[in-house]
mmCIF file of C-alpha atoms in Angstrom:
data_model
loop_
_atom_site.group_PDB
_atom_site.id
_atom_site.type_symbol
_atom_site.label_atom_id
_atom_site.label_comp_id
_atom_site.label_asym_id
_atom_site.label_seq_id
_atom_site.Cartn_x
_atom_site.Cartn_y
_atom_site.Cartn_z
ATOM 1 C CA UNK A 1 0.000 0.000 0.000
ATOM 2 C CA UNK A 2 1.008 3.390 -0.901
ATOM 3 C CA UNK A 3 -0.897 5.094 1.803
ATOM 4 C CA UNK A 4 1.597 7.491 3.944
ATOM 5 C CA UNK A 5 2.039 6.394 7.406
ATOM 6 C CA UNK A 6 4.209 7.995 10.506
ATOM 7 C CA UNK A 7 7.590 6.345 10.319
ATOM 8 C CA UNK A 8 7.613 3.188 11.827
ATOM 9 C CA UNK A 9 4.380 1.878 10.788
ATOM 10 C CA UNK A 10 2.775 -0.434 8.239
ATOM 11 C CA UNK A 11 -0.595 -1.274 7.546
ATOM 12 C CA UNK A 12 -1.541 -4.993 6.324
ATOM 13 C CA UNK A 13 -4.749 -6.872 4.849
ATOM 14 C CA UNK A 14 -3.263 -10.100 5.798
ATOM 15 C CA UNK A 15 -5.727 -11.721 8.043
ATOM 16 C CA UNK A 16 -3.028 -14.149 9.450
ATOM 17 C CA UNK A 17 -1.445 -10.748 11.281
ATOM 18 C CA UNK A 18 -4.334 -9.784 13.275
ATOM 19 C CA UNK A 19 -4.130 -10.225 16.956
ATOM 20 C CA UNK A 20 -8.085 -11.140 17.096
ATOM 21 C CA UNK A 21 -7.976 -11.414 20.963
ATOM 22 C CA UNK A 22 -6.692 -7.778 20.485
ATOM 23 C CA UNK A 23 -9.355 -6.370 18.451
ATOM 24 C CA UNK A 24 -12.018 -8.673 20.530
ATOM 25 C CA UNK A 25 -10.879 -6.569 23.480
ATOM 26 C CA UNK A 26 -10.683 -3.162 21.819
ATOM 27 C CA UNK A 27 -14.334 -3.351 20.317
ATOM 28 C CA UNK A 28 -16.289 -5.785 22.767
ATOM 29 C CA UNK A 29 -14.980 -4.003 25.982
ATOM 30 C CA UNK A 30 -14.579 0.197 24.391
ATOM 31 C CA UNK A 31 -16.134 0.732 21.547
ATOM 32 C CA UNK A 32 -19.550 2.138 22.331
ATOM 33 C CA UNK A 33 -20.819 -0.146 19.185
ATOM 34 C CA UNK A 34 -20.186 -3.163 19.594
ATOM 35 C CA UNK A 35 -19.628 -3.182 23.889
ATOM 36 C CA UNK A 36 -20.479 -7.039 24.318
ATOM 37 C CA UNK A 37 -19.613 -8.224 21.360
ATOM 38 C CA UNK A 38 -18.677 -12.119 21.747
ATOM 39 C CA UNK A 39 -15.537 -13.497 20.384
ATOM 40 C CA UNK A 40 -17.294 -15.767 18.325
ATOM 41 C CA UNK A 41 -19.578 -12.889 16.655
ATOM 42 C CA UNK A 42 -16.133 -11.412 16.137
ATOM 43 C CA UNK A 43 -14.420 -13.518 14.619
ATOM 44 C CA UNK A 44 -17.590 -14.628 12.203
ATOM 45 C CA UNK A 45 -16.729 -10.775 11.497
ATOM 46 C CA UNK A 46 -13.710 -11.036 10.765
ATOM 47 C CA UNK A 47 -13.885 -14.151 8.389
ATOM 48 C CA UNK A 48 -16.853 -12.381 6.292
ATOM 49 C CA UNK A 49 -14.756 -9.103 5.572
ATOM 50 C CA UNK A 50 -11.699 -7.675 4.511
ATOM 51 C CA UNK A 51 -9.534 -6.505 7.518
ATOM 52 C CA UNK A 52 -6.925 -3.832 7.824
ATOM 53 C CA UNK A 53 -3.990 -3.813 10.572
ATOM 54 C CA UNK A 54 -1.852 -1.140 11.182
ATOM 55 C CA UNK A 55 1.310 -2.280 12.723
ATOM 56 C CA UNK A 56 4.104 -1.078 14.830
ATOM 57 C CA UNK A 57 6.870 -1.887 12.273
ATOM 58 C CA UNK A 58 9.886 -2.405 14.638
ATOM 59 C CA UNK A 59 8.027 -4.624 17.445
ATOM 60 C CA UNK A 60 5.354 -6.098 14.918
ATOM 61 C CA UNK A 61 2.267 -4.886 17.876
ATOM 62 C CA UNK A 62 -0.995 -4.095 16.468
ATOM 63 C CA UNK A 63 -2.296 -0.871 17.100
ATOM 64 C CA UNK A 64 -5.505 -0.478 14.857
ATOM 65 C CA UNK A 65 -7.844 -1.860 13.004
ATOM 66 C CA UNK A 66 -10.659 -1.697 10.427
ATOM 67 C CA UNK A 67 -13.338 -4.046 8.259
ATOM 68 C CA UNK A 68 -14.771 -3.321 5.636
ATOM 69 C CA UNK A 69 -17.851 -5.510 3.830
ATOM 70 C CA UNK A 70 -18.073 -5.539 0.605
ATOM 71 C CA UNK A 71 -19.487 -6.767 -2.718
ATOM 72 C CA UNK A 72 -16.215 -5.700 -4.585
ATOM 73 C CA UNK A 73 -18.527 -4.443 -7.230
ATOM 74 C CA UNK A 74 -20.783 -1.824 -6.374
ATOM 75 C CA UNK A 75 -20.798 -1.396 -2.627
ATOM 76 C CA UNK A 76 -18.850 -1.356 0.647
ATOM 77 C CA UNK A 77 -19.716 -0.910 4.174
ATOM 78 C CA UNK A 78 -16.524 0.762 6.527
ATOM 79 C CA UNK A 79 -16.672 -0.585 10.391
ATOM 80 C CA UNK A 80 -15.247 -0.907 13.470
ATOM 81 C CA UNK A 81 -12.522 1.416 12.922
ATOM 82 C CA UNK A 82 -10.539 1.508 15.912
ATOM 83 C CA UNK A 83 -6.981 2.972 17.485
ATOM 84 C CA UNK A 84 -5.773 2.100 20.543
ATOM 85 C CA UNK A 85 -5.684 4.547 22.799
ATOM 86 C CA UNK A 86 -2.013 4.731 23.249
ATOM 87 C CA UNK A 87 -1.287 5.246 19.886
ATOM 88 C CA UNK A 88 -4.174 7.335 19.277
ATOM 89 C CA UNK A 89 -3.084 11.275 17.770
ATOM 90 C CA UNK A 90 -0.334 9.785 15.498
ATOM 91 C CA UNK A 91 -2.542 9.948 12.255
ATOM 92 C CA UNK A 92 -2.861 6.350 12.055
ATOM 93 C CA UNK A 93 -6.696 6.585 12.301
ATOM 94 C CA UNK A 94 -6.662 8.868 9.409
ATOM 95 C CA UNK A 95 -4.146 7.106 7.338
ATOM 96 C CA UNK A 96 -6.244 3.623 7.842
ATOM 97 C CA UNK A 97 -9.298 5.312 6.419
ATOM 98 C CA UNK A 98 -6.946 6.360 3.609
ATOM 99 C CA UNK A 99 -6.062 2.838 2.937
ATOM 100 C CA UNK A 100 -9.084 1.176 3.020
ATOM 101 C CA UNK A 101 -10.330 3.684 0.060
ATOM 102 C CA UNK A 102 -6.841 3.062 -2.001
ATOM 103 C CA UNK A 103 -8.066 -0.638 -1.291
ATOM 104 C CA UNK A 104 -10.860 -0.312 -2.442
ATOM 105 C CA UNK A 105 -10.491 1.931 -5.519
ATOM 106 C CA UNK A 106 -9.695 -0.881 -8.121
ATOM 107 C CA UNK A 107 -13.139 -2.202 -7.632
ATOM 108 C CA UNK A 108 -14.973 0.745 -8.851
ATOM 109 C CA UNK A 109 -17.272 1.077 -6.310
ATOM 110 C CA UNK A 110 -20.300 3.108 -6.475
ATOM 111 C CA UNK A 111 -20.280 4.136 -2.725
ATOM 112 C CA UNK A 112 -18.496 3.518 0.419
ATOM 113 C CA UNK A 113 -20.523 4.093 3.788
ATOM 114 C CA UNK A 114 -19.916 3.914 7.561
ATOM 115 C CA UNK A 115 -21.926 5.511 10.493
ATOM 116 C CA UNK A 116 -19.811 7.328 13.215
ATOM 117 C CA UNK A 117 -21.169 8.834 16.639
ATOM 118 C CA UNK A 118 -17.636 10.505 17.009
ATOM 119 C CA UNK A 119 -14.933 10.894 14.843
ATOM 120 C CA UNK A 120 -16.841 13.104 11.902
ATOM 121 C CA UNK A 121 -13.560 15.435 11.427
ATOM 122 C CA UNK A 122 -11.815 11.677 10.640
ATOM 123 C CA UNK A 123 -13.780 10.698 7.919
ATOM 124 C CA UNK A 124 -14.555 14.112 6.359
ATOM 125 C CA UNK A 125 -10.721 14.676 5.834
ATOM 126 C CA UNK A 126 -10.852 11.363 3.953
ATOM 127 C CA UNK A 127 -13.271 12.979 1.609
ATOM 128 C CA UNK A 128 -16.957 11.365 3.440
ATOM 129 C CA UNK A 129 -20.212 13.561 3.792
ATOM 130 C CA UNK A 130 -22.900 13.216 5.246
ATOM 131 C CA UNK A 131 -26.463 11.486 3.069
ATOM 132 C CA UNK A 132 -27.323 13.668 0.856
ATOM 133 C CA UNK A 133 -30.722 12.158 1.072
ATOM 134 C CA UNK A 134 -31.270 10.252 3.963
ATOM 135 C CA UNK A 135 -34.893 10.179 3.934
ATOM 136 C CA UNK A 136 -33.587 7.747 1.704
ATOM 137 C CA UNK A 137 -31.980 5.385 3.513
ATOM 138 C CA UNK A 138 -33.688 2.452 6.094
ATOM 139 C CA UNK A 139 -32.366 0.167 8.108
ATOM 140 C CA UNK A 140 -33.885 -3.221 10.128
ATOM 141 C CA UNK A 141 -32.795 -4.065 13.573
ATOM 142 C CA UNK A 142 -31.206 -1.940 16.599
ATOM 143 C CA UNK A 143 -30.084 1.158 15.675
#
């Protein structure tokens, strides 16, 4: 990936690097959406997407994460984005976000979505807005 990252840091899609005890922890136990999360939903998670690490290059520690679902055609669904707190104002968040949508690009995808609570100034750097119609939109289940 071409994405520019701090020095010292890599970002992977190779599913055999993620520490999924890790990101388990990080999203079941502090991230508001998915608090109680079980492993096993987790990893079901995991298995049905595409999964981004970012990496600590010189002691090979995970330090954030991202999914993305996707059709690879026409559509893609962003989620549980998430930096751990210690290595949280680095830019890794932002340069995550960057790689998923150089990812992503060859597939020509007609939109990209995710739903935030908090990090709005993230995502609109990355080039997201807000629905421009989302009267539009529905969803079924909790929200």
């Amino acid at each position: 990936m071409t994405t520019e990252l701090p020095d010292g840091y890599e970002i992977s899609t190779d599913p055999a690097r993620l520490d999924v005890g890790l990101v388990h922890r990080w999203l079941s136990e502090d991230a508001y959406w998915a608090l109680g999360r079980s492993r096993q939903k987790q990893e079901d998670a995991i298995a049905g997407s595409v999964n981004f690490g970012v990496y600590d290059q010189a002691s090979g520690a995970q330090l954030a994460y991202a999914r993305v679902v996707t059709d690879r055609a026409t559509f893609a669904w962003l989620c549980d984005v998430y930096v751990d707190p210690g290595a949280r104002g680095k830019g890794l968040g932002g340069a995550l976000v960057e790689a998923v949508k150089e990812h992503l690009e060859p597939y020509g995808l007609r939109r990209i979505l995710l739903s935030t609570g908090d990090a709005h100034a993230v995502y609109a750097r990355a080039g997201f807005t807000p629905l421009d119609s989302p009267e539009k939109w529905m969803a079924f289940g909790r929200q």
